[in-house]
Short mmCIF file of C-alpha atoms in Angstrom, two decimals:
data_model
loop_
_atom_site.label_atom_id
_atom_site.label_comp_id
_atom_site.label_asym_id
_atom_site.label_seq_id
_atom_site.Cartn_x
_atom_site.Cartn_y
_atom_site.Cartn_z
CA MET A 1 -74.29 16.23 48.23
CA GLU A 2 -70.17 16.06 49.48
CA ASN A 3 -72.00 13.58 52.22
CA THR A 4 -73.51 10.74 49.64
CA LEU A 5 -70.58 11.03 46.99
CA LYS A 6 -67.70 10.29 50.33
CA ARG A 7 -69.86 7.24 51.33
CA LYS A 8 -70.15 6.30 47.08
CA PHE A 9 -66.50 7.59 47.02
CA GLY A 10 -64.57 7.36 49.70
CA PRO A 11 -62.97 10.13 51.89
CA ASN A 12 -59.55 11.09 50.27
CA ILE A 13 -61.56 12.78 47.45
CA TYR A 14 -61.57 16.49 46.59
CA PHE A 15 -64.79 18.19 45.53
CA ILE A 16 -65.27 21.74 43.73
CA SER A 17 -68.73 23.37 43.33
CA CYS A 18 -69.53 25.28 40.42
CA PRO A 19 -72.46 27.18 39.91
CA GLY A 20 -73.87 24.64 36.44
CA ALA A 21 -71.07 22.86 37.51
CA ILE A 22 -69.71 24.68 34.74
CA ILE A 23 -65.14 25.52 35.50
CA PRO A 24 -65.12 29.59 34.85
CA TYR A 25 -62.35 29.05 31.87
CA LYS A 26 -62.33 32.88 32.12
CA ASP A 27 -60.32 33.04 35.11
CA ASP A 28 -57.29 32.34 35.10
CA SER A 29 -56.85 32.20 38.85
CA PHE A 30 -59.39 29.78 39.66
CA VAL A 31 -58.52 27.74 36.45
CA GLU A 32 -54.23 27.45 37.57
CA LEU A 33 -54.94 26.84 41.35
CA LEU A 34 -57.20 23.83 39.57
CA LYS A 35 -53.77 22.71 37.73
CA GLU A 36 -52.49 23.58 40.95
CA VAL A 37 -54.62 21.71 43.46
CA ILE A 38 -54.74 18.85 40.99
CA ILE A 39 -50.92 18.39 40.63
CA VAL A 40 -49.05 18.95 44.48
CA ASN A 41 -52.24 16.30 45.36
CA ARG A 42 -51.70 13.85 42.71
CA ILE A 43 -55.20 13.55 42.14
CA ASP A 44 -55.88 11.33 38.70
CA ARG A 45 -59.38 11.72 38.27
CA VAL A 46 -62.00 14.12 38.06
CA TYR A 47 -65.30 13.41 38.14
CA PHE A 48 -68.07 16.69 36.44
CA VAL A 49 -71.30 15.91 38.47
CA ASN A 50 -74.35 17.63 37.94
CA ASP A 51 -77.24 16.85 40.28
CA THR A 52 -80.87 16.85 38.62
CA ALA A 53 -82.18 19.18 40.90
CA CYS A 54 -79.37 22.07 39.68
CA THR A 55 -81.34 24.14 39.76
CA ILE A 56 -79.56 26.07 36.90
CA LEU A 57 -81.18 23.17 35.35
CA ASN A 58 -84.61 23.10 36.16
CA SER A 59 -84.98 26.13 35.90
CA VAL A 60 -83.88 26.24 32.01
CA LEU A 61 -86.24 22.97 31.57
CA SER A 62 -89.69 25.22 33.44
CA ASN A 63 -88.93 27.97 31.01
CA LYS A 64 -88.40 30.58 34.42
CA THR A 65 -86.49 33.41 34.70
CA LEU A 66 -82.55 33.48 34.37
CA PHE A 67 -80.75 36.25 36.52
CA GLY A 68 -78.12 36.08 33.91
CA LEU A 69 -75.08 34.21 34.66
CA ASP A 70 -72.94 32.45 32.16
CA ALA A 71 -73.64 28.86 33.80
CA GLU A 72 -77.33 29.33 32.73
CA PHE A 73 -76.76 30.85 29.32
CA LEU A 74 -74.79 27.48 28.13
CA ILE A 75 -77.13 24.92 29.87
CA GLN A 76 -79.98 27.45 28.07
CA SER A 77 -78.30 27.17 24.89
CA LEU A 78 -77.06 23.07 25.05
CA CYS A 79 -80.96 23.21 25.29
CA ASN A 80 -82.00 24.78 22.65
CA ALA A 81 -79.61 24.14 20.27
CA VAL A 82 -79.82 20.17 21.16
CA TYR A 83 -82.02 18.73 23.21
CA ILE A 84 -85.20 20.68 22.07
CA LYS A 85 -86.99 17.86 20.51
CA SER A 86 -85.89 14.94 21.59
CA LEU A 87 -86.76 16.68 24.94
CA LYS A 88 -90.33 17.53 23.88
CA GLY A 89 -93.53 14.84 25.85
CA ARG A 90 -91.13 12.65 28.13
CA THR A 91 -91.21 13.20 31.84
CA LEU A 92 -89.74 15.48 33.79
CA GLN A 93 -87.11 13.27 35.28
CA TYR A 94 -85.95 11.75 31.99
CA GLN A 95 -85.08 15.60 30.45
CA GLN A 96 -83.60 16.18 33.57
CA LEU A 97 -81.04 13.55 33.70
CA ARG A 98 -80.66 13.90 29.38
CA LEU A 99 -79.83 17.16 29.69
CA ALA A 100 -77.29 16.74 32.49
CA GLU A 101 -76.06 14.29 30.67
CA LEU A 102 -74.88 16.85 27.52
CA ASN A 103 -74.06 19.09 30.01
CA LEU A 104 -71.41 16.86 31.53
CA GLN A 105 -70.58 15.90 28.25
CA PHE A 106 -70.26 20.01 26.72
CA GLN A 107 -67.70 20.38 30.58
CA LYS A 108 -66.05 17.41 29.47
CA GLU A 109 -64.95 18.70 26.12
CA ALA A 110 -63.85 22.03 27.67
CA PHE A 111 -61.99 20.67 30.71
CA LEU A 112 -59.79 19.47 27.28
CA THR A 113 -59.47 21.60 24.92
CA ASN A 114 -58.94 24.47 27.22
CA GLY A 115 -54.88 24.00 27.16
CA VAL A 116 -55.00 24.14 30.51
CA PHE A 117 -54.79 20.31 31.56
CA THR A 118 -54.82 19.27 28.35
CA ASP A 119 -51.74 18.12 28.52
CA LEU A 120 -52.41 16.11 32.03
CA VAL A 121 -55.31 13.73 30.78
CA ILE A 122 -53.25 13.53 26.74
CA ASP A 123 -50.41 12.23 28.40
CA GLU A 124 -52.88 9.97 30.70
CA GLN A 125 -52.10 11.79 33.84
CA LEU A 126 -55.63 12.41 34.15
CA GLU A 127 -59.25 10.79 33.22
CA ILE A 128 -62.16 12.87 32.85
CA LYS A 129 -65.09 11.22 33.47
CA THR A 130 -68.77 12.47 34.52
CA LEU A 131 -71.32 11.60 36.94
CA VAL A 132 -75.51 12.66 36.84
CA THR A 133 -76.98 11.92 40.19
CA ASN A 134 -80.11 12.09 41.94
CA ARG A 135 -79.76 12.29 45.28
CA GLN A 136 -83.79 12.00 46.22
CA MET A 137 -83.74 8.24 44.20
CA ARG A 138 -80.15 7.52 44.97
CA ILE A 139 -78.95 7.31 41.61
CA PHE A 140 -75.69 7.38 40.11
CA LYS A 141 -75.25 7.68 36.46
CA GLU A 142 -71.79 7.31 34.50
CA CYS A 143 -72.25 8.98 31.44
CA ARG A 144 -70.38 6.87 28.42
CA LEU A 145 -70.53 9.63 25.93
CA GLN A 146 -66.55 9.22 24.88
CA SER A 147 -64.53 12.62 24.21
CA SER A 148 -64.04 13.43 20.46
CA VAL A 149 -61.35 14.95 21.67
CA LYS A 150 -59.41 12.07 23.93
CA ASN A 151 -60.58 9.85 20.40
CA ALA A 152 -58.68 12.48 18.03
CA TYR A 153 -55.39 12.33 19.68
CA GLU A 154 -56.08 8.33 20.07
CA LEU A 155 -55.06 7.95 16.46
#
């Protein structure tokens, strides 16, 4: 996936891979290191990316046995709480796309509200975007959902 994204967005990009596109905010050393990398490298835009072929996403949608990862629990909770009614009867491709979008919006909100990155975002030093990809179909869909946290600060 990284090579595809480099071709689309240019070679000067950094990648962090996390299960289910979910940053482990409970790991203080990881989060502090991530903040340091963002500041030192003058990164001004972060994309949360979730591919529709994500194993965790598809395991949840197909009701497969999960392994107990936090990311699995979160995506399953999102699916059960929000999208279970709207996903019934829809194609797998539609379900993958919508659940990936919801997951990314949730991740964007967590990034904005965790306290470590909040000032960078509110002070407009860092922009947060979300991108759903489908490698097979070469789809790159930027999510248009707006962050309620960011809107709350724009009074």
